[in-house]
Structures are given as C-alpha cells and as structure tokens.
Amino acid sequence: MIPRIYIPGDSGALALGAEKVAKAIAGELAERGIDAKIVRNGSRGAYFLEPMVEVATANGRVAYGPVKPSDVKSLFDGGFLTGGHHKRWLGSPDKIPFFAKQTRLTFARCGVTDPLSLESYKKHGGLNGLTNALALTPADIVAQVTESGLRGRGGAGFPTGIKWKTVLDTAGDRKYIVCNADEGDSGTFADRMIMEGDPFVLIEGMTIAGIATGATKGFVYVRSEYPHAVAVMNKAVEVARKAGVLGASVLGSPYAFDMEIRVGAGAYVCGEETALLDSLEGKRGMVRAKPPLPAHKGLFGKPTVINNVISLASVPVIMDKGAAYYKDFGMGRSRGTIPIQIAGNVKYAGLFEAAFGMTLGEIVDEIGGGTATGRPVKAVQVGGPLGAYFPRALFDTPFDYEAFAAKDGLIGHAGIVVFDDTADMLKQARFAMEFCAIESCGKCTPCRIGSTRGVETIDRIVAGIEPEKNLALVTDLCNTMKFGSLCALGGFTPYPVMSSITHFPDDFKPAPVRVAAE
Ligand SMILES: Cc1cc2nc3c(=O)[nH]c(=O)nc-3n(C[C@H](O)[C@H](O)[C@H](O)COP(=O)(O)O)c2cc1C
Ligand code: SF4
C-alpha cells in the first residue's frame, strides 16, 4: 500500500502555510523517489496546530504539527511516513486532548476524509441519513427532526422541525431550501470549515430538507470572503449530481432535488434571512417586514426553508442515528451538540464541538487555555458582534440558549472572542454602535439614526462632556433600539453596549478620573 499523507486544504490552514508545506512534501517525495498519495483534507479545527499533517500508518493515523516547510526534510529523515518521532510529532489525532474531549457529531468527518471523495464520505457513514429518510414519509422526517430538539444554529435558536413543518404544510407549486452560509459573526468559522472539509454533509442535509418539505431546489448563499468554500461546494455539487445524489431522482427515488451555490457581496445584514432572500433575488439586501414568514412566502414568493449551514449539516446524523440519540446530548431545551468557535486573544484557538452545557469558564480557561498574551481574561464576547461581553464573574454560565438569555447574553452562532485586560470596553461599546451604523440596511429609524447618535454620544463620554448625562442617554437610546428595531441588527446592538456599561463601569468613567485611576 502506498503511503497516504493528509495535508489540509482548509483556508485557515492555508493562511498558516499549508500550501508551502504541501509543496515541500511533494518536492521531497519526488527527490527521494517515494510514491505516496497526498490527500488535501479539511481541518480538524485545532488552528494552533495547523498546518497539521497526518500520515496513515499500520497503527492508524499519526499527526505532526504545526509543520513548517523547514521541518519537511527532517520529517522524512525521521521516518514520518511510518509515524516516526520528530519534534512536531503529536501522535494519534484522536488522543490529542483538544480532540479527545470533543463530541463530534456534525463534524465527525471534517478533517478526516477527502472532502471531494463521495467514496470516502460513504465509508465514514455518509448518505446513511438520506437513505433512512427516503424510507420515511415527509411528515415522519419532519417529526424526527422536531423530536431531536435541533434548534437553528444561525443565531435565533428556532426549532428546525417546526420551521420545516410550516413549509411542509404550506401549499406551493414550487418550494425552496435556502442555506444561510453568510457567516458574518466575528470569530466564527464553523460554516466555512464544514463547506471546505465535509461539503457532502451539507448537500445531504439540504436534500433531506427538500424531501421532507416538498422543495425541489436549494440555494447555498455563501459570503464572498469564502472563495475556497465556494470552489469546494461547487465541485461537490457536481460530484453529487453525477452520482445521482442530486437530480431528477435522488438515489433512484421518486424525489427530485438539485441545488446551486450563490455568492453574496459582503453585507453583514445579508445574513438576516429576509435580506438574504432579497439579495438572492438580485435585489439590494433589505430586511423584509414579517409576516409573511419566509416559510409561507420566501424566495420568489414561494414557501422557503431558510436554515444555517450547521443546522442543515446536523440533520444527516439525526436521520442516521435517530432523534433519541441526538437528543440525549445537551441540557435543558438546548439539545445535541454545538460547534463552539474559540477565537480572539486565546492560546488554543479552534473549533470545539461539544454537547450543550459546558460552562463559559471551562471553554475559555480549560479548552482555550486562557489568553495568547498570557494576561488575565477581561471579557468574552459570545454570539458575534451583537452578542454581550461577559466578565469572569459570569464564567459559570452554561452554554445553553436559555442560560445565556437569562444573563442578557446570547449564544448566536457560538463564536466566542476572548479579550485580555488591556481591552477598553468603552471603545468596544463605541465599536458596536459604529458597526451597526455601517451595516444598517437603513429601513428603520432606531437602527439607522440611533446607531449614529450612539457613536456621537459615546464620543461625548470619551471627551468628558457631561459623562453621566450622556451615559443615561446611551442607555435610553439602547432601549429604543432594542424595542423599536425591525430586526436583530438594531435590536441586539444594545447587548454589547449595555453589557460593557453594566459589567465594566470603570471603563466608562470620565476621562480625567480614568487617567487618575491609572
Ligand atoms: C443582522 C443579522 C445577521 C445574521 N447573520 C446570519 C448569518 O450570517 N448566518 C446565519 O445562519 N444566520 C444569520 N442570521 C440569522 C438569520 O436571520 C436566520 O435566523 C437564520 O438563517 C435561520 O436559520 P437557523 O434557524 O438554521 O438558525 C442573522 C440575523 C441578523 C438579524
Ligand atoms: S434594524 Fe437596522 S438592519 Fe434591521 S431592518 Fe432596521 S434598519 Fe435594517
């Protein structure tokens, strides 16, 4: 058997030099006259170990990382093709603590398989979910998804099965499945990783959604900043079509389903489902008033399921192993697993899939290893730019939709961004307002005008102009935005602003006092 070498083609790994490592390994193989197969896999998500190179040995996979091109010669000299020791040797990937502690359901294959090999996908359990779904009625598939407790991973946490049932029950000559791959939240990369590392799981999930609801066409709306994901998804759709997974007869069944990949143009608000639909229809991305719900009147006015990548990619494992299996993980009303994306000023950045219920402190201190700078953690923003900043005092909050909401926070797309004690929370609050002002679609006044007034008012606090009065004004403005905005961009911007004011009051003291305190 010729040796197999796995070198991630994931864009995170590429950014860390994976392409140069791949070239160096190919060059060394040629020079030494060794016949080996290089597989460009996805990333397993431990970015602090990327580029992580793996070799398949008689005793299973052996990993090395982070590998630099300058390591390649000595890796060969040390016999890495048979798992030989080297300073970059990590041993079996499954035993590396960052992976060993995870519960990989949605990401089970990511970083393990060849992303564009349908054979490799099937060998690792791929298409079992779709095959099972084809043996059920659409209503039974919807019931399974409802029973699993799966909630939307895009941010709002709405039960996926209920959304699907609405589309199933709505009459329409045409229905659509739209996958939201805009992934605009800061510190998030789960959607990108799955599209680059295991694209067939998304295709399988969307196909199941189509069969369950009567939709025959799907669209994946991918942000333009993800060219690698777009390329992999396009190729995977072609492979799936050729193999009869997509097309007029899905896996030889009477069901038809096909899909296309569409690229956005770089607006945060186009991640909001109705603005996304406008954008997909070729219009400027503006938020639509609800009702009608997209499930009743969505893309081109037809009943539409719109789900996040991770929601859809979690469906195959549910249909493969059963709703009860999936539901068994988690806590409270947050069932199953969640791919937590640990980013910012953190030692061990990466994607960590776990059952709901770990505390924020466990995630930041134990899994993330604290800050990369070695300084104390000051704040953690959970849930993207509209998420609250949590201080260490809230680190006992379990990762659960309701627990976060009870502390005026949100889980969102499960991205967490860590800040050390040099962070200035006044600046972060100003940034939240500024971000909202830049990204606002402009449809409603509290968001369009309020965010601009918010920046001006915070600037007055910075300048020491009537700080107490202006702080009260910011609070008042936040209430107006929270309750008066049409969508969550204006409605949730108060979360980062108010959490900064509430948990870090010292950062909002008038300038002379702050200087004196320092
Ligand atoms: C301003 C704004 C941006 C959003 N961005 C995203 C996004 O990038 N990806 C996403 O899946 N959902 C995003 N959402 C949530 C979507 O509106 C919607 O709830 C989601 O796509 C539904 O899918 P789910 O039920 O599977 O989570 C955003 C919402 C708002 C208000
Ligand atoms: S809250 Fe902001 S982004 Fe949302 S509809 Fe209103 S103006 Fe548009």
XYZ file of C-alpha atoms and ligand atoms in Angstrom, residues 269 287 436 439-445 447-448 485-491, ligand 2:
27
model
C -27.236 42.382 7.080
C -34.845 43.415 5.652
C -24.432 48.956 13.422
C -24.039 47.761 8.402
C -27.614 49.042 8.940
C -29.841 48.366 5.934
C -31.484 51.709 6.658
C -35.072 50.528 6.715
C -35.965 51.609 10.250
C -35.153 54.734 12.249
C -31.202 51.422 13.904
C -30.310 53.803 11.069
C -35.943 47.985 15.590
C -37.326 45.788 12.860
C -34.569 43.162 13.008
C -31.866 41.979 15.375
C -29.134 44.204 13.912
C -30.625 47.296 15.518
C -32.412 45.269 18.178
S -32.861 47.082 12.477
Fe -31.375 48.025 11.083
S -30.792 46.371 9.692
Fe -32.681 45.734 10.734
S -34.342 46.435 9.392
Fe -33.979 48.093 10.808
S -32.509 49.407 9.722
Fe -32.478 47.447 8.694
